[in-house]
Coordinates of C-alpha atoms and ligand atoms in Angstrom, one line a residue:
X1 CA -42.1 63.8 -79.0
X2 CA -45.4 63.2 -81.1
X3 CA -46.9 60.4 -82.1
X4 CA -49.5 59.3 -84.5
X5 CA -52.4 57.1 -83.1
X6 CA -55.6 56.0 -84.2
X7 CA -57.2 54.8 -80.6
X8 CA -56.4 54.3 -76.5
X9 CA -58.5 52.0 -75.2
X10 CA -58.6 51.7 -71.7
X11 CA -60.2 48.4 -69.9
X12 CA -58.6 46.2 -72.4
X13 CA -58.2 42.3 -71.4
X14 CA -57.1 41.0 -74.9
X15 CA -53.5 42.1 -75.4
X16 CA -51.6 40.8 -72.6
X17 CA -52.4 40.1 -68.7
X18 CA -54.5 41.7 -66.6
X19 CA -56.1 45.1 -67.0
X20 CA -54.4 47.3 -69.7
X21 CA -54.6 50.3 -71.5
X22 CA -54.0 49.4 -75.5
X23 CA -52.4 51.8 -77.3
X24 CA -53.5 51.7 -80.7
X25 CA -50.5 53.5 -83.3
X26 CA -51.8 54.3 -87.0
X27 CA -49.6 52.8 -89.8
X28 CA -48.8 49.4 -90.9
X29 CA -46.6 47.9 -93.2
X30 CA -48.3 44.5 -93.5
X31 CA -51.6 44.3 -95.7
X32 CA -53.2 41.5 -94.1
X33 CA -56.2 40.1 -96.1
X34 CA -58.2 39.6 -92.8
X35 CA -57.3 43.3 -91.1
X36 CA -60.0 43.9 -88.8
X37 CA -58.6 47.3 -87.8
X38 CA -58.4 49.0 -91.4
X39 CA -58.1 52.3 -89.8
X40 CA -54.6 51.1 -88.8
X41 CA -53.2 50.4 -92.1
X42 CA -51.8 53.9 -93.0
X43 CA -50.6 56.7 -91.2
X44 CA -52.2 59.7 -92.5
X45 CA -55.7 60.9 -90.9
X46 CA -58.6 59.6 -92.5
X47 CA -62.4 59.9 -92.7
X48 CA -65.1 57.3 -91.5
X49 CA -68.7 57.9 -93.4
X50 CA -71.8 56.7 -92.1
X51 CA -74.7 57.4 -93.9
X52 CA -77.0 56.0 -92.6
X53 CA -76.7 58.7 -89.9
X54 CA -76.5 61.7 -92.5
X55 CA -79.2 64.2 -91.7
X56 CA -78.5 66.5 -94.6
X57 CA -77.8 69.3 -92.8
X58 CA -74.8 70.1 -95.4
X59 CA -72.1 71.7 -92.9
X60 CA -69.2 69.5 -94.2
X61 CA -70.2 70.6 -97.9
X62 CA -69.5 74.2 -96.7
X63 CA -66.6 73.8 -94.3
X64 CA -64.4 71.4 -97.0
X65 CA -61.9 73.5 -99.3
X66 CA -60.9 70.6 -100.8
X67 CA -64.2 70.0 -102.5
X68 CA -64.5 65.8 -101.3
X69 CA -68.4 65.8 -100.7
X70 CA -70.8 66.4 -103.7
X71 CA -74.2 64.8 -104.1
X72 CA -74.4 62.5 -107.1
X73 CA -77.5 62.6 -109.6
X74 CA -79.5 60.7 -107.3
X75 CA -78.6 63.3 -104.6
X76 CA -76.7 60.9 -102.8
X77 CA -74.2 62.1 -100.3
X78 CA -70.8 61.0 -102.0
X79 CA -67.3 61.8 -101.3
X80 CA -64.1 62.0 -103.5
X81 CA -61.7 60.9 -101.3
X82 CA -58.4 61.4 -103.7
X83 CA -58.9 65.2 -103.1
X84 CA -59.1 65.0 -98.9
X85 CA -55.9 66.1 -97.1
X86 CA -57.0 64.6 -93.8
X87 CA -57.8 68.2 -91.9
X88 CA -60.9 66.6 -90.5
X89 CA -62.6 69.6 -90.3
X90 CA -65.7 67.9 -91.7
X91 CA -65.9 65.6 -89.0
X92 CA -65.8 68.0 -86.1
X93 CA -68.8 69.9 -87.8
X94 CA -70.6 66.5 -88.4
X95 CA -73.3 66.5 -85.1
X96 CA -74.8 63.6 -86.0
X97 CA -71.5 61.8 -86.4
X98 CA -71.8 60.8 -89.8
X99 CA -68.4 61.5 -90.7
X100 CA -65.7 60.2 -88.1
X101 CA -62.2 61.3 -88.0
X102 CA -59.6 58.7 -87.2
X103 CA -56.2 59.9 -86.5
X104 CA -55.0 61.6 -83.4
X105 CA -51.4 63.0 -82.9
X106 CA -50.4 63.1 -79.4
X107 CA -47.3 64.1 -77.3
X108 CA -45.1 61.5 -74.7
X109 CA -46.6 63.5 -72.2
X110 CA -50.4 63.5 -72.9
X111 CA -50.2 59.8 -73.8
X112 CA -48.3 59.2 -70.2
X113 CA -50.5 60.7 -68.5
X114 CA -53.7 58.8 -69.8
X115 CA -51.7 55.8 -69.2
X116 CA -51.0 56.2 -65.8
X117 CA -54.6 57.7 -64.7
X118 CA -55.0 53.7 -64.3
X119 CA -52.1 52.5 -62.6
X120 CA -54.5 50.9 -59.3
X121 CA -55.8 49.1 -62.2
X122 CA -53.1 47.5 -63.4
X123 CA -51.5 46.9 -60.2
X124 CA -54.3 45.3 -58.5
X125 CA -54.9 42.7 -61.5
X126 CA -51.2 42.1 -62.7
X127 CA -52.0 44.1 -66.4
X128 CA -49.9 47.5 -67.8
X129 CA -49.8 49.0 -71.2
X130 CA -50.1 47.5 -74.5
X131 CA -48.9 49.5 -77.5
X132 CA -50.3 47.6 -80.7
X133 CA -51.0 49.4 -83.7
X134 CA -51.0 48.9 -86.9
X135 CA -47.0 48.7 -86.5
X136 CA -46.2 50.3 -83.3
X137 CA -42.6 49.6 -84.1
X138 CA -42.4 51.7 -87.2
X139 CA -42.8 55.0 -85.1
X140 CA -39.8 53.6 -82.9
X141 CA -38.3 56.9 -81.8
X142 CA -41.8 58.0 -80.3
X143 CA -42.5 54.1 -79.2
X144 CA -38.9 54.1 -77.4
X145 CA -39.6 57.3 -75.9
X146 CA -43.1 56.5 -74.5
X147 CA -42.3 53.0 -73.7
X148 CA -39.1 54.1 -71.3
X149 CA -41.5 56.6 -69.5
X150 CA -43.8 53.6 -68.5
X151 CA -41.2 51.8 -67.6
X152 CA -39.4 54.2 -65.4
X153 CA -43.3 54.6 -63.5
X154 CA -43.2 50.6 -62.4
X155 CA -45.8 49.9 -65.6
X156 CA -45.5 46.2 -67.3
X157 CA -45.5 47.2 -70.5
X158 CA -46.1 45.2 -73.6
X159 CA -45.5 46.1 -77.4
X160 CA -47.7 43.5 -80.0
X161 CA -46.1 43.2 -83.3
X162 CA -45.8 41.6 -86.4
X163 CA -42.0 41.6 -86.6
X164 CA -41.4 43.3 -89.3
X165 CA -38.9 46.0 -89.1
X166 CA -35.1 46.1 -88.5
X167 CA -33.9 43.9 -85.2
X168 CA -31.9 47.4 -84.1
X169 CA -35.7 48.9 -83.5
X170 CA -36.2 45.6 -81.3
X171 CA -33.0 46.8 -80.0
X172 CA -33.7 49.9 -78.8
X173 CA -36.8 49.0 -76.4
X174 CA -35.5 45.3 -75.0
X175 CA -34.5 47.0 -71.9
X176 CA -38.2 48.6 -71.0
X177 CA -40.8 45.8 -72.6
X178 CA -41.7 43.2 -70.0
X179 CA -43.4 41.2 -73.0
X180 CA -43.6 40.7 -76.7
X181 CA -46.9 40.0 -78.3
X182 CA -45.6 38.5 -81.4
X183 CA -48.1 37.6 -84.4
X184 CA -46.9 34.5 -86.8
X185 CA -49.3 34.4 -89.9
X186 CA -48.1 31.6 -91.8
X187 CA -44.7 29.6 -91.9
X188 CA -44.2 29.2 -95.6
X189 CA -42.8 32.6 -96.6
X190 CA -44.7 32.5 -100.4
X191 CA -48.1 31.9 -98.2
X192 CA -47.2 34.9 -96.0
X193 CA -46.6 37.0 -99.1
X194 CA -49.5 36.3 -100.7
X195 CA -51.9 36.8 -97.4
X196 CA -49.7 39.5 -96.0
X197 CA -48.0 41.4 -99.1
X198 CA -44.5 40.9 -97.6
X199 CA -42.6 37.4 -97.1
X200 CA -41.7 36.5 -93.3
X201 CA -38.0 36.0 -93.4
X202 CA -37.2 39.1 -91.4
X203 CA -40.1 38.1 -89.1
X204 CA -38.7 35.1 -87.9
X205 CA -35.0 36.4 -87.6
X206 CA -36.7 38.8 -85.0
X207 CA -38.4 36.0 -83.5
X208 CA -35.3 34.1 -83.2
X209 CA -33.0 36.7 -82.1
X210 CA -36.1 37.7 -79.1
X211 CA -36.1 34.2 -78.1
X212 CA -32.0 34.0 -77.9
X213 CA -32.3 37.1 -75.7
X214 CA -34.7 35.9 -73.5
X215 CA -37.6 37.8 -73.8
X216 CA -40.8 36.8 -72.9
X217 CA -42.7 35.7 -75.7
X218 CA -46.2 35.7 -76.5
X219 CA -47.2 34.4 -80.2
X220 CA -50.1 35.3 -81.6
X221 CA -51.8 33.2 -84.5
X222 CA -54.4 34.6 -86.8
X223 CA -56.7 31.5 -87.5
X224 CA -58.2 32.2 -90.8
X225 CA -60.6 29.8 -92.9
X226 CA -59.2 30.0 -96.5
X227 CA -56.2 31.1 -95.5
X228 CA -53.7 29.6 -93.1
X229 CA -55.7 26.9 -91.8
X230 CA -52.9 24.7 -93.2
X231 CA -50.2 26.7 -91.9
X232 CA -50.6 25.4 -88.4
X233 CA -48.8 22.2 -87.7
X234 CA -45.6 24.4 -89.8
X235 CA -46.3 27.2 -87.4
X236 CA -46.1 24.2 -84.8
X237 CA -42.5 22.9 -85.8
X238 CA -40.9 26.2 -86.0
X239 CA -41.9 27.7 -82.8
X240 CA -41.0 24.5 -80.8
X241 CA -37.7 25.2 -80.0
X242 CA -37.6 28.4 -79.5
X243 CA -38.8 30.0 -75.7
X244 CA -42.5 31.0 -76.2
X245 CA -44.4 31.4 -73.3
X246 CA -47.6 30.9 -74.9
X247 CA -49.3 30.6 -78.0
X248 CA -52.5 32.0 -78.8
X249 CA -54.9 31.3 -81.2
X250 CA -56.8 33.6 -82.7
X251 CA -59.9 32.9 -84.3
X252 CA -61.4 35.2 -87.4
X253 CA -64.0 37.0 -86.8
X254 CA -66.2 39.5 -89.0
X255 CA -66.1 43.3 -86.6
X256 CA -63.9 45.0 -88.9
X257 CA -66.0 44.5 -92.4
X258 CA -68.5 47.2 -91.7
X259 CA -65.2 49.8 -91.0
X260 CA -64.0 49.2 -94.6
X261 CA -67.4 50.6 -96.3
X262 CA -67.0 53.4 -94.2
X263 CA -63.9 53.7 -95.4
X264 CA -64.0 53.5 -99.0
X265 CA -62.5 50.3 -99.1
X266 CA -63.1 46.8 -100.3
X267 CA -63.4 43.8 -98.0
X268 CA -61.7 40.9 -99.9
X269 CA -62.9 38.3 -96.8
X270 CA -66.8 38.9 -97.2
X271 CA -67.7 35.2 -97.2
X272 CA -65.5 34.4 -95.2
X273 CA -67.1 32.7 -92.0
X274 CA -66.1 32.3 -88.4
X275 CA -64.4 29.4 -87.8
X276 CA -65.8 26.5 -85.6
X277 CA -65.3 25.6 -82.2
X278 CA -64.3 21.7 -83.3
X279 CA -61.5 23.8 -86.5
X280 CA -60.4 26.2 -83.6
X281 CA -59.8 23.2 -81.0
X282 CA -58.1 20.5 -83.4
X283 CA -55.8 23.6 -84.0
X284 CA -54.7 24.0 -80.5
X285 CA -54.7 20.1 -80.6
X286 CA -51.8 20.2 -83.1
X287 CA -49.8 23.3 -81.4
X288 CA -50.2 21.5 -78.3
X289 CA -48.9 17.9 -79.9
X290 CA -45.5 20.0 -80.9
X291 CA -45.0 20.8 -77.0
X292 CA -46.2 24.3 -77.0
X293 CA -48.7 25.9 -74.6
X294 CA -51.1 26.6 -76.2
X295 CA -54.7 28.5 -76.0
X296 CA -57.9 30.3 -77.8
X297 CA -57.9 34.2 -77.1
Ligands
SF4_1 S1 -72.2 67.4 -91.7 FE1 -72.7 65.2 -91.3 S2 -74.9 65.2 -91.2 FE2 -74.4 67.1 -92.2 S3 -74.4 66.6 -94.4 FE3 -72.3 66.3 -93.7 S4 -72.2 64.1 -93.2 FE4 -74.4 64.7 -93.3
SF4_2 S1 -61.0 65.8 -93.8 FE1 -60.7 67.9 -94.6 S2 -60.2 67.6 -96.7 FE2 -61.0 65.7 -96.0 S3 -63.2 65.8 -96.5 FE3 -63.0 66.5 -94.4 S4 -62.8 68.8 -94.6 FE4 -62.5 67.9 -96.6

């Protein structure tokens, strides 16, 4: 089976214990304001331009049929992106790696065997195999099959989601996922509309029906100034009777802004700032005052 990814990053100490490989899958179906992997959110292939590193050297001009690149009166390297169908020739031709592709299609046994190249790894400091995304779960038949052949090779395996898809997808990989990385954005369900584009009922059914079955439970709380700041103590009261192993704060920062330009997208957080150390620690405070253990990432 094939799958549609957009990165595997291998070292990774961020998404779960230990020493991991992260499996990045393209395609989301949350539009969170603060999305510092923009190159997630949909599934087709898309193209990265950097200018700055354009030499001129006009190779994508001659190898694109579907006419994107065209200088502009100024002679400014442009691109109409409407008309690209995601071949990515451009960016292979692109020396100077002004034009990344980002999409990759890969096959259950390609992606198995780049996860297992770095089994010592993971065995000698307790970590596995993430598969994050974008929405991992929405490619559920390849996640299933990919996630089982871990499994069945003595790999901890975690999947990090936002919990937004049917419970029978959660279903289907229960048996093989040694931990849920579970992201809560915001406890009122009109705040997690607006910040997110979809409401959060669904998202807490799965969280509730995980917690019944006694999964292990990792949630993960984007901290965002201007956005769910407020959300916390909410966030606090829901999760504290339910079986969460830890809960994880994560603070906003900036990394992904740069990837949206070179997208051809706006950044609605541009003033947004990093939050502070004291913000960051009274939040913890509160998570930890409604029994949960609780953390900074
Ligand atoms: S191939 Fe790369 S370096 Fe050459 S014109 Fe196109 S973007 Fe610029
Ligand atoms: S990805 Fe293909 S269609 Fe899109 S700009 Fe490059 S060559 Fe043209």
């Amino acid at each position: 089976m094939e799958g549609k990814l957009f990165n595997i990053q291998k070292f990774s100490i961020h998404d779960g214990p230990g020493i991991r490989t992260t499996v990045f899958f393209k395609g989301c179906n949350l539009r969170c304001r603060w999305c510092h992997n923009p190159e997630s959110i949909h599934k087709s292939n898309q193209i990265e331009f950097y200018p700055e590193r354009c030499i001129g050297c006009g190779a994508c001009y001659q190898v694109c049929t579907a006419g994107v690149h065209f200088q502009n009166v100024s002679g400014e390297h442009q691109l109409n992106r409407l008309k690209c169908t995601g071949c990515l020739r451009c960016t292979e031709t692109c020396y100077s790696k002004a034009l990344v592709g980002v999409g990759l299609n890969v096959d259950s046994s390609y992606l198995l065997n780049t996860i297992v190249e770095d089994k010592l790894y993971y065995d000698n400091s307790s970590g596995g195999v993430t598969f994050s995304g974008g929405e991992a779960m929405l490619q559920i038949d390849f996640l299933e099959e990919i996630i089982t052949l871990c499994k069945n090779k003595g790999i901890h395996t975690a999947v990090d989601t936002a919990g937004c898809v049917p419970w029978s997808y959660f279903e289907r990989i229960l048996k093989v996922t040694d931990l849920f990385l579970y992201d809560i954005k915001a406890a009122d369900s009109i705040r997690h509309k607006q910040l997110t584009g979809v409401k959060n009922q669904l998202i807490l059914d799965n969280l509730c029906k995980l917690s019944d079955a006694g999964q292990k439970i990792i949630v993960r709380i984007p901290f965002i100034p201007g956005q769910n700041e407020d959300q916390i103590e909410e966030i606090g009261n829901m999760l504290r009777n339910l079986r969460i192993v830890k809960v994880e704060v994560m603070p906003y920062h900036k990394l992904g802004s740069s990837k949206y330009k070179a997208l051809g997208l706006s950044y609605e957080l541009y003033h947004t700032q990093t939050p502070t150390e004291e913000t960051v620690d009274k939040a913890i405070t509160i998570l930890k005052n409604c029994g949960l253990n609780a953390c900074k990432t």
